[in-house]
PDB file of C-alpha atoms and ligand atoms in Angstrom:
ATOM      1  CA  MET A   1      18.517 -26.841  -4.454  1.00  0.00           C
ATOM      2  CA  SER A   2      16.325 -27.647  -1.445  1.00  0.00           C
ATOM      3  CA  GLN A   3      13.318 -25.707  -0.819  1.00  0.00           C
ATOM      4  CA  PRO A   4      12.007 -24.188   2.405  1.00  0.00           C
ATOM      5  CA  SER A   5       9.172 -26.089   4.128  1.00  0.00           C
ATOM      6  CA  LYS A   6       5.756 -24.626   4.050  1.00  0.00           C
ATOM      7  CA  GLU A   7       6.112 -24.129   7.782  1.00  0.00           C
ATOM      8  CA  ALA A   8       9.302 -22.029   7.190  1.00  0.00           C
ATOM      9  CA  SER A   9       7.500 -19.992   4.592  1.00  0.00           C
ATOM     10  CA  LEU A  10       4.614 -19.255   6.811  1.00  0.00           C
ATOM     11  CA  TYR A  11       7.051 -18.072   9.459  1.00  0.00           C
ATOM     12  CA  TYR A  12       8.694 -15.572   7.088  1.00  0.00           C
ATOM     13  CA  LEU A  13       5.422 -14.528   5.745  1.00  0.00           C
ATOM     14  CA  ARG A  14       4.147 -13.650   9.255  1.00  0.00           C
ATOM     15  CA  GLN A  15       7.248 -11.612   9.647  1.00  0.00           C
ATOM     16  CA  THR A  16       6.315  -9.479   6.565  1.00  0.00           C
ATOM     17  CA  ILE A  17       3.021  -8.654   8.177  1.00  0.00           C
ATOM     18  CA  ASP A  18       4.852  -7.436  11.349  1.00  0.00           C
ATOM     19  CA  LEU A  19       7.070  -5.354   9.147  1.00  0.00           C
ATOM     20  CA  ALA A  20       4.092  -3.920   7.196  1.00  0.00           C
ATOM     21  CA  LYS A  21       2.503  -2.789  10.377  1.00  0.00           C
ATOM     22  CA  GLN A  22       5.493  -0.510  10.961  1.00  0.00           C
ATOM     23  CA  SER A  23       4.722   1.473   7.863  1.00  0.00           C
ATOM     24  CA  LEU A  24       2.878   4.742   8.049  1.00  0.00           C
ATOM     25  CA  PRO A  25      -0.799   4.398   6.688  1.00  0.00           C
ATOM     26  CA  LYS A  26      -1.045   6.330   3.434  1.00  0.00           C
ATOM     27  CA  PRO A  27      -4.120   6.503   1.246  1.00  0.00           C
ATOM     28  CA  THR A  28      -1.998   6.411  -1.978  1.00  0.00           C
ATOM     29  CA  ASN A  29      -0.212   3.034  -1.498  1.00  0.00           C
ATOM     30  CA  PHE A  30      -0.265  -0.205   0.374  1.00  0.00           C
ATOM     31  CA  ARG A  31       1.478  -1.110   3.737  1.00  0.00           C
ATOM     32  CA  VAL A  32       3.714  -3.975   2.755  1.00  0.00           C
ATOM     33  CA  GLY A  33       6.589  -5.958   4.530  1.00  0.00           C
ATOM     34  CA  CYS A  34       9.457  -7.898   2.903  1.00  0.00           C
ATOM     35  CA  VAL A  35      12.051 -10.352   4.046  1.00  0.00           C
ATOM     36  CA  ILE A  36      14.824 -11.788   1.935  1.00  0.00           C
ATOM     37  CA  VAL A  37      16.141 -15.132   3.162  1.00  0.00           C
ATOM     38  CA  ASN A  38      18.934 -17.207   2.009  1.00  0.00           C
ATOM     39  CA  PHE A  39      18.116 -20.912   2.190  1.00  0.00           C
ATOM     40  CA  SER A  40      21.404 -22.193   0.785  1.00  0.00           C
ATOM     41  CA  ASP A  41      21.521 -24.264   4.057  1.00  0.00           C
ATOM     42  CA  VAL A  42      17.789 -25.026   4.360  1.00  0.00           C
ATOM     43  CA  ASP A  43      18.286 -26.064   8.089  1.00  0.00           C
ATOM     44  CA  ALA A  44      19.977 -22.707   8.871  1.00  0.00           C
ATOM     45  CA  PRO A  45      18.106 -20.054   6.961  1.00  0.00           C
ATOM     46  CA  GLN A  46      19.688 -16.672   7.074  1.00  0.00           C
ATOM     47  CA  VAL A  47      17.795 -13.380   6.766  1.00  0.00           C
ATOM     48  CA  LEU A  48      19.684 -11.180   4.358  1.00  0.00           C
ATOM     49  CA  SER A  49      17.510  -8.036   4.572  1.00  0.00           C
ATOM     50  CA  THR A  50      14.046  -6.745   5.545  1.00  0.00           C
ATOM     51  CA  GLY A  51      12.138  -3.671   4.482  1.00  0.00           C
ATOM     52  CA  PHE A  52       8.633  -2.126   4.745  1.00  0.00           C
ATOM     53  CA  THR A  53       6.858   0.534   2.703  1.00  0.00           C
ATOM     54  CA  LEU A  54       8.239   3.950   3.176  1.00  0.00           C
ATOM     55  CA  GLU A  55      10.911   2.687   5.436  1.00  0.00           C
ATOM     56  CA  LEU A  56      13.649   4.528   3.402  1.00  0.00           C
ATOM     57  CA  PRO A  57      13.206   8.133   2.414  1.00  0.00           C
ATOM     58  CA  GLY A  58      10.977   8.901  -0.472  1.00  0.00           C
ATOM     59  CA  ASN A  59       8.136   6.958  -2.077  1.00  0.00           C
ATOM     60  CA  THR A  60       9.636   3.609  -1.422  1.00  0.00           C
ATOM     61  CA  HIS A  61       8.098   0.115  -1.583  1.00  0.00           C
ATOM     62  CA  ALA A  62       8.806  -2.809   0.808  1.00  0.00           C
ATOM     63  CA  GLU A  63      10.797  -4.840  -1.586  1.00  0.00           C
ATOM     64  CA  GLN A  64      12.649  -1.867  -2.848  1.00  0.00           C
ATOM     65  CA  CYS A  65      13.758  -1.005   0.673  1.00  0.00           C
ATOM     66  CA  ALA A  66      14.771  -4.587   1.385  1.00  0.00           C
ATOM     67  CA  LEU A  67      16.918  -4.716  -1.711  1.00  0.00           C
ATOM     68  CA  SER A  68      18.472  -1.137  -1.137  1.00  0.00           C
ATOM     69  CA  LYS A  69      19.299  -2.128   2.417  1.00  0.00           C
ATOM     70  CA  LEU A  70      20.994  -5.312   1.179  1.00  0.00           C
ATOM     71  CA  ALA A  71      23.296  -3.311  -1.074  1.00  0.00           C
ATOM     72  CA  ALA A  72      23.863  -0.877   1.735  1.00  0.00           C
ATOM     73  CA  LYS A  73      24.811  -3.563   4.160  1.00  0.00           C
ATOM     74  CA  HIS A  74      27.720  -4.400   1.738  1.00  0.00           C
ATOM     75  CA  SER A  75      28.552  -0.665   1.263  1.00  0.00           C
ATOM     76  CA  LEU A  76      27.559  -1.100  -2.434  1.00  0.00           C
ATOM     77  CA  PRO A  77      25.432   1.092  -4.633  1.00  0.00           C
ATOM     78  CA  GLU A  78      22.014  -0.281  -5.452  1.00  0.00           C
ATOM     79  CA  GLU A  79      23.050  -1.266  -9.181  1.00  0.00           C
ATOM     80  CA  ALA A  80      25.453  -3.702  -7.343  1.00  0.00           C
ATOM     81  CA  ILE A  81      22.663  -5.775  -5.732  1.00  0.00           C
ATOM     82  CA  PRO A  82      23.436  -8.719  -8.109  1.00  0.00           C
ATOM     83  CA  THR A  83      26.855  -9.081  -6.286  1.00  0.00           C
ATOM     84  CA  CYS A  84      25.053  -9.428  -2.895  1.00  0.00           C
ATOM     85  CA  LEU A  85      23.188 -12.447  -4.178  1.00  0.00           C
ATOM     86  CA  PRO A  86      25.743 -14.768  -5.697  1.00  0.00           C
ATOM     87  CA  PRO A  87      24.766 -18.166  -7.340  1.00  0.00           C
ATOM     88  CA  GLN A  88      25.565 -20.265  -4.242  1.00  0.00           C
ATOM     89  CA  PHE A  89      22.792 -18.354  -2.504  1.00  0.00           C
ATOM     90  CA  ASN A  90      19.339 -19.733  -2.589  1.00  0.00           C
ATOM     91  CA  ALA A  91      17.500 -16.488  -2.004  1.00  0.00           C
ATOM     92  CA  THR A  92      13.717 -16.251  -1.584  1.00  0.00           C
ATOM     93  CA  LEU A  93      11.986 -12.861  -1.256  1.00  0.00           C
ATOM     94  CA  TYR A  94       9.021 -13.057   0.894  1.00  0.00           C
ATOM     95  CA  THR A  95       6.502 -10.045   0.583  1.00  0.00           C
ATOM     96  CA  SER A  96       2.999  -9.668   2.137  1.00  0.00           C
ATOM     97  CA  LEU A  97       1.783  -8.359  -1.151  1.00  0.00           C
ATOM     98  CA  GLU A  98       2.627  -9.564  -4.580  1.00  0.00           C
ATOM     99  CA  PRO A  99       5.407  -7.346  -5.970  1.00  0.00           C
ATOM    100  CA  CYS A 100       4.198  -4.367  -8.059  1.00  0.00           C
ATOM    101  CA  GLY A 101       4.372  -4.677 -11.738  1.00  0.00           C
ATOM    102  CA  LYS A 102       3.399  -1.061 -12.467  1.00  0.00           C
ATOM    103  CA  ARG A 103       3.480   2.123 -10.312  1.00  0.00           C
ATOM    104  CA  LEU A 104       1.268   5.009 -10.661  1.00  0.00           C
ATOM    105  CA  SER A 105       4.260   7.194  -9.873  1.00  0.00           C
ATOM    106  CA  GLY A 106       6.130   5.921 -12.745  1.00  0.00           C
ATOM    107  CA  ASN A 107       8.897   4.631 -10.455  1.00  0.00           C
ATOM    108  CA  LEU A 108      10.725   1.353 -11.229  1.00  0.00           C
ATOM    109  CA  PRO A 109       8.258  -1.431 -10.420  1.00  0.00           C
ATOM    110  CA  CYS A 110       9.599  -3.892  -7.706  1.00  0.00           C
ATOM    111  CA  VAL A 111       9.194  -6.947 -10.155  1.00  0.00           C
ATOM    112  CA  GLN A 112      11.819  -5.200 -12.287  1.00  0.00           C
ATOM    113  CA  ARG A 113      14.107  -4.604  -9.423  1.00  0.00           C
ATOM    114  CA  ILE A 114      13.728  -8.218  -8.472  1.00  0.00           C
ATOM    115  CA  ILE A 115      14.571  -9.403 -12.055  1.00  0.00           C
ATOM    116  CA  ALA A 116      17.460  -7.093 -12.163  1.00  0.00           C
ATOM    117  CA  THR A 117      19.186  -9.159  -9.149  1.00  0.00           C
ATOM    118  CA  GLN A 118      19.965 -11.595 -12.069  1.00  0.00           C
ATOM    119  CA  THR A 119      21.528  -9.070 -14.302  1.00  0.00           C
ATOM    120  CA  ASP A 120      25.206 -10.125 -15.157  1.00  0.00           C
ATOM    121  CA  ASN A 121      24.652 -12.761 -12.338  1.00  0.00           C
ATOM    122  CA  PRO A 122      24.098 -16.188 -14.048  1.00  0.00           C
ATOM    123  CA  ASN A 123      22.164 -18.524 -11.669  1.00  0.00           C
ATOM    124  CA  GLY A 124      22.307 -15.930  -8.988  1.00  0.00           C
ATOM    125  CA  GLY A 125      19.982 -13.309  -7.721  1.00  0.00           C
ATOM    126  CA  ILE A 126      16.429 -13.767  -6.265  1.00  0.00           C
ATOM    127  CA  LYS A 127      15.369 -17.415  -7.113  1.00  0.00           C
ATOM    128  CA  LYS A 128      11.893 -17.362  -5.804  1.00  0.00           C
ATOM    129  CA  VAL A 129       9.184 -14.902  -4.586  1.00  0.00           C
ATOM    130  CA  VAL A 130       6.546 -15.882  -2.084  1.00  0.00           C
ATOM    131  CA  PHE A 131       3.664 -13.614  -1.305  1.00  0.00           C
ATOM    132  CA  GLY A 132       0.415 -13.713   0.650  1.00  0.00           C
ATOM    133  CA  ALA A 133      -2.000 -11.690  -1.326  1.00  0.00           C
ATOM    134  CA  LYS A 134      -2.597 -10.586  -4.854  1.00  0.00           C
ATOM    135  CA  GLU A 135      -2.423  -6.883  -5.501  1.00  0.00           C
ATOM    136  CA  PRO A 136      -6.042  -5.432  -5.158  1.00  0.00           C
ATOM    137  CA  GLY A 137      -7.095  -3.333  -8.058  1.00  0.00           C
ATOM    138  CA  THR A 138      -7.076  -0.013  -6.110  1.00  0.00           C
ATOM    139  CA  PHE A 139      -4.432   1.578  -8.056  1.00  0.00           C
ATOM    140  CA  VAL A 140      -3.232  -0.788 -10.823  1.00  0.00           C
ATOM    141  CA  GLN A 141      -5.542  -3.432 -12.323  1.00  0.00           C
ATOM    142  CA  ASP A 142      -4.671  -6.942 -13.493  1.00  0.00           C
ATOM    143  CA  SER A 143      -0.999  -7.115 -12.211  1.00  0.00           C
ATOM    144  CA  GLN A 144       1.296  -8.616 -14.592  1.00  0.00           C
ATOM    145  CA  SER A 145       4.050  -9.235 -12.072  1.00  0.00           C
ATOM    146  CA  CYS A 146       3.666 -13.034 -11.675  1.00  0.00           C
ATOM    147  CA  ARG A 147       3.895 -13.451 -15.593  1.00  0.00           C
ATOM    148  CA  LEU A 148       7.058 -11.277 -15.583  1.00  0.00           C
ATOM    149  CA  LEU A 149       8.572 -13.268 -12.856  1.00  0.00           C
ATOM    150  CA  THR A 150       7.887 -16.539 -14.809  1.00  0.00           C
ATOM    151  CA  GLU A 151       9.275 -15.237 -17.981  1.00  0.00           C
ATOM    152  CA  ALA A 152      12.506 -14.330 -16.125  1.00  0.00           C
ATOM    153  CA  GLY A 153      12.747 -17.681 -14.750  1.00  0.00           C
ATOM    154  CA  ILE A 154      12.008 -16.838 -11.154  1.00  0.00           C
ATOM    155  CA  ALA A 155       9.637 -19.155  -9.170  1.00  0.00           C
ATOM    156  CA  TRP A 156       6.826 -17.731  -7.346  1.00  0.00           C
ATOM    157  CA  GLU A 157       4.406 -18.944  -4.885  1.00  0.00           C
ATOM    158  CA  TYR A 158       1.113 -17.399  -3.538  1.00  0.00           C
ATOM    159  CA  LEU A 159       0.308 -18.539   0.135  1.00  0.00           C
ATOM    160  CA  PRO A 160      -3.155 -17.257   0.933  1.00  0.00           C
ATOM    161  CA  ASP A 161      -3.150 -18.423   4.554  1.00  0.00           C
ATOM    162  CA  PHE A 162      -2.944 -14.758   5.995  1.00  0.00           C
ATOM    163  CA  GLU A 163      -4.611 -12.967   3.130  1.00  0.00           C
ATOM    164  CA  GLN A 164      -7.371 -11.124   5.092  1.00  0.00           C
ATOM    165  CA  GLU A 165      -4.918  -9.731   7.635  1.00  0.00           C
ATOM    166  CA  ILE A 166      -2.424  -8.734   4.981  1.00  0.00           C
ATOM    167  CA  LEU A 167      -4.989  -6.828   3.082  1.00  0.00           C
ATOM    168  CA  GLN A 168      -6.354  -5.180   6.112  1.00  0.00           C
ATOM    169  CA  VAL A 169      -2.914  -4.002   7.177  1.00  0.00           C
ATOM    170  CA  ALA A 170      -1.999  -3.032   3.564  1.00  0.00           C
ATOM    171  CA  MET A 171      -5.161  -0.834   3.182  1.00  0.00           C
ATOM    172  CA  GLU A 172      -4.960   0.898   6.499  1.00  0.00           C
ATOM    173  CA  GLY A 173      -5.369   4.638   5.792  1.00  0.00           C
ATOM    174  CA  HIS A 174      -7.404   4.216   2.638  1.00  0.00           C
ATOM    175  CA  VAL A 175     -10.683   6.004   2.002  1.00  0.00           C
ATOM    176  CA  LYS A 176     -13.271   3.367   2.642  1.00  0.00           C
ATOM    177  CA  ASP A 177     -16.119   2.371   0.472  1.00  0.00           C
ATOM    178  CA  PRO A 178     -19.196   3.982   1.805  1.00  0.00           C
ATOM    179  CA  LYS A 179     -21.018   0.594   1.719  1.00  0.00           C
ATOM    180  CA  ASP A 180     -18.597  -0.796   4.149  1.00  0.00           C
ATOM    181  CA  VAL A 181     -17.817   1.909   6.624  1.00  0.00           C
ATOM    182  CA  SER A 182     -17.814   0.932  10.211  1.00  0.00           C
ATOM    183  CA  ALA A 183     -20.610   1.902  12.569  1.00  0.00           C
ATOM    184  CA  SER A 184     -18.348   4.530  14.304  1.00  0.00           C
ATOM    185  CA  THR A 185     -17.372   5.982  10.778  1.00  0.00           C
ATOM    186  CA  LYS A 186     -21.113   6.049   9.894  1.00  0.00           C
ATOM    187  CA  ASP A 187     -21.766   8.039  13.050  1.00  0.00           C
ATOM    188  CA  GLU A 188     -19.043  10.428  12.176  1.00  0.00           C
ATOM    189  CA  LEU A 189     -20.399  10.899   8.689  1.00  0.00           C
ATOM    190  CA  LYS A 190     -23.860  11.374  10.246  1.00  0.00           C
ATOM    191  CA  SER A 191     -22.833  14.085  12.624  1.00  0.00           C
ATOM    192  CA  LYS A 192     -20.864  15.709   9.797  1.00  0.00           C
ATOM    193  CA  GLU A 193     -24.009  15.728   7.694  1.00  0.00           C
ATOM    194  CA  GLU A 194     -26.018  17.259  10.518  1.00  0.00           C
ATOM    195  CA  LYS A 195     -23.241  19.979  11.035  1.00  0.00           C
ATOM    196  CA  ASP A 196     -23.312  20.730   7.368  1.00  0.00           C
ATOM    197  CA  LYS A 197     -27.220  21.082   7.588  1.00  0.00           C
ATOM    198  CA  LEU A 198     -26.846  23.388  10.486  1.00  0.00           C
ATOM    199  CA  ASN A 199     -24.137  25.525   8.672  1.00  0.00           C
ATOM    200  CA  GLU A 200     -26.435  25.620   5.727  1.00  0.00           C
ATOM    201  CA  LEU A 201     -29.294  26.801   7.803  1.00  0.00           C
ATOM    202  CA  SER A 202     -27.232  29.351   9.525  1.00  0.00           C
ATOM    203  CA  ALA A 203     -26.131  30.547   6.195  1.00  0.00           C
ATOM    204  CA  LYS A 204     -29.691  30.979   5.040  1.00  0.00           C
ATOM    205  CA  GLN A 205     -30.580  32.823   8.439  1.00  0.00           C
ATOM    206  CA  GLN A 206     -27.637  35.102   7.903  1.00  0.00           C
ATOM    207  CA  GLU A 207     -28.597  35.952   4.364  1.00  0.00           C
ATOM    208  CA  GLN A 208     -32.155  36.711   5.638  1.00  0.00           C
ATOM    209  CA  ALA A 209     -30.744  38.981   8.392  1.00  0.00           C
ATOM    210  CA  ARG A 210     -28.671  40.728   5.687  1.00  0.00           C
ATOM    211  CA  ALA A 211     -31.694  41.290   3.457  1.00  0.00           C
ATOM    212  CA  GLU A 212     -33.477  42.705   6.257  1.00  0.00           C
ATOM    213  CA  ALA A 213     -30.792  45.076   7.278  1.00  0.00           C
ATOM    214  CA  ALA A 214     -30.236  46.313   3.616  1.00  0.00           C
ATOM    215  CA  PRO A 215     -32.169  49.518   2.523  1.00  0.00           C
ATOM    216  CA  ARG A 216     -35.463  48.229   1.132  1.00  0.00           C
ATOM    217  CA  ASN A 217     -36.894  48.950  -2.418  1.00  0.00           C
ATOM    218  CA  PRO A 218     -38.513  52.391  -2.175  1.00  0.00           C
ATOM    219  CA  LYS A 219     -41.427  51.306  -4.263  1.00  0.00           C
ATOM    220  CA  LYS A 220     -42.008  48.331  -2.044  1.00  0.00           C
ATOM    221  CA  ARG A 221     -41.706  50.696   0.882  1.00  0.00           C
ATOM    222  CA  MET A 222     -44.599  52.785  -0.637  1.00  0.00           C
ATOM    223  CA  MET A 223     -46.609  49.890  -1.213  1.00  0.00           C
ATOM    224  CA  ASP A 224     -45.995  48.694   2.310  1.00  0.00           C
ATOM    225  CA  THR A 225     -47.129  52.296   3.428  1.00  0.00           C
ATOM    226  CA  THR A 226     -50.143  52.146   1.313  1.00  0.00           C
ATOM    227  CA  LEU A 227     -50.969  48.946   2.608  1.00  0.00           C
ATOM    228  CA  GLU A 228     -50.662  50.097   6.265  1.00  0.00           C
TER     229      GLU A 228
HETATM  230  C1  HJL K 301       3.906  -3.529  -3.135  1.00  0.00           C
HETATM  231  C2  HJL K 301       4.688  -1.847  -1.575  1.00  0.00           C
HETATM  232  C3  HJL K 301       3.715  -0.987  -2.035  1.00  0.00           C
HETATM  233  C4  HJL K 301       2.915  -1.538  -3.121  1.00  0.00           C
HETATM  234  N1  HJL K 301       3.037  -2.938  -3.470  1.00  0.00           N
HETATM  235  N2  HJL K 301       4.054  -4.989  -3.406  1.00  0.00           N
HETATM  236  N3  HJL K 301       4.829  -3.097  -1.965  1.00  0.00           N
HETATM  237  N4  HJL K 301       3.418   0.191  -1.551  1.00  0.00           N
HETATM  238  O1  HJL K 301       5.489  -1.526  -0.695  1.00  0.00           O
HETATM  239  C5  HJL K 301       1.371  -1.041  -5.075  1.00  0.00           C
HETATM  240  C6  HJL K 301       0.682   0.175  -5.625  1.00  0.00           C
HETATM  241  C7  HJL K 301       1.463   1.277  -5.857  1.00  0.00           C
HETATM  242  C8  HJL K 301       0.673   2.369  -6.564  1.00  0.00           C
HETATM  243  C9  HJL K 301       1.180   3.850  -6.427  1.00  0.00           C
HETATM  244  N5  HJL K 301       1.939  -0.689  -3.729  1.00  0.00           N
HETATM  245  O2  HJL K 301       3.651   3.708  -4.892  1.00  0.00           O
HETATM  246  O3  HJL K 301       0.221  -0.303  -6.947  1.00  0.00           O
HETATM  247  O4  HJL K 301       3.282   5.906  -5.775  1.00  0.00           O
HETATM  248  O5  HJL K 301       1.846   1.924  -4.515  1.00  0.00           O
HETATM  249  O6  HJL K 301       5.029   4.430  -6.961  1.00  0.00           O
HETATM  250  O7  HJL K 301       0.693   2.070  -7.938  1.00  0.00           O
HETATM  251  O8  HJL K 301       2.471   3.913  -7.000  1.00  0.00           O
HETATM  252  P1  HJL K 301       3.693   4.493  -6.109  1.00  0.00           P
HETATM  253 ZN1   ZN K 302       6.759  -2.142  -5.517  1.00  0.00          ZN
END
């Protein structure tokens, strides 16, 4: 089966970045985009579905959305996705970030959803996965998804050409490491620190004022008087 050119792959990978940018920044996952393309006629590729993180209701991933939307397009339930990717298709799934192999939420990882497109579908399903960045170790370390794809007989390709941009888009909304906070964030932090100090100071002043207003120890008062 003929393969897409590198130029075509970069074109669709770029589309995944534009899709990822549509996702709402959230500190608990990455912003990812996904495009599923049928290359059965390599000169006339056909986009079968697209998706981005949180596009569909719930805690949804880009690849999950693209696959669910593919089934919905055919008015089929998600379990019927293999029927949407028959053997005569040469379907490549492009995703800005490597498909997840494990999810902190415990939801079904996307790599399993991709592999499931082959269930009861000999020679069909997703035949290749192309991604532009490896999963950073923010939530899950040492992703095993590429190994799982290989074991399932699905080809994969890592094209790092847009990696920096992909990671920047993916991590938008994440709490930054204090070592690499931007100048403006540093200013914000500094002014917050100053505000906190002021609050602390005024708390001390208030405490002092309260202590002065409270009835004083009679013994001390006597001493005060004696001293006067
Ligand atoms: C990919 C996505 C997305 C992630 N990865 N390839 N596409 N959000 O759309 C991977 C990350 C998981 C965390 C949290 N993110 O998302 O490892 O809450 O988002 O299930 O493990 O898990 P949940
Ligand atoms: Zn996923």
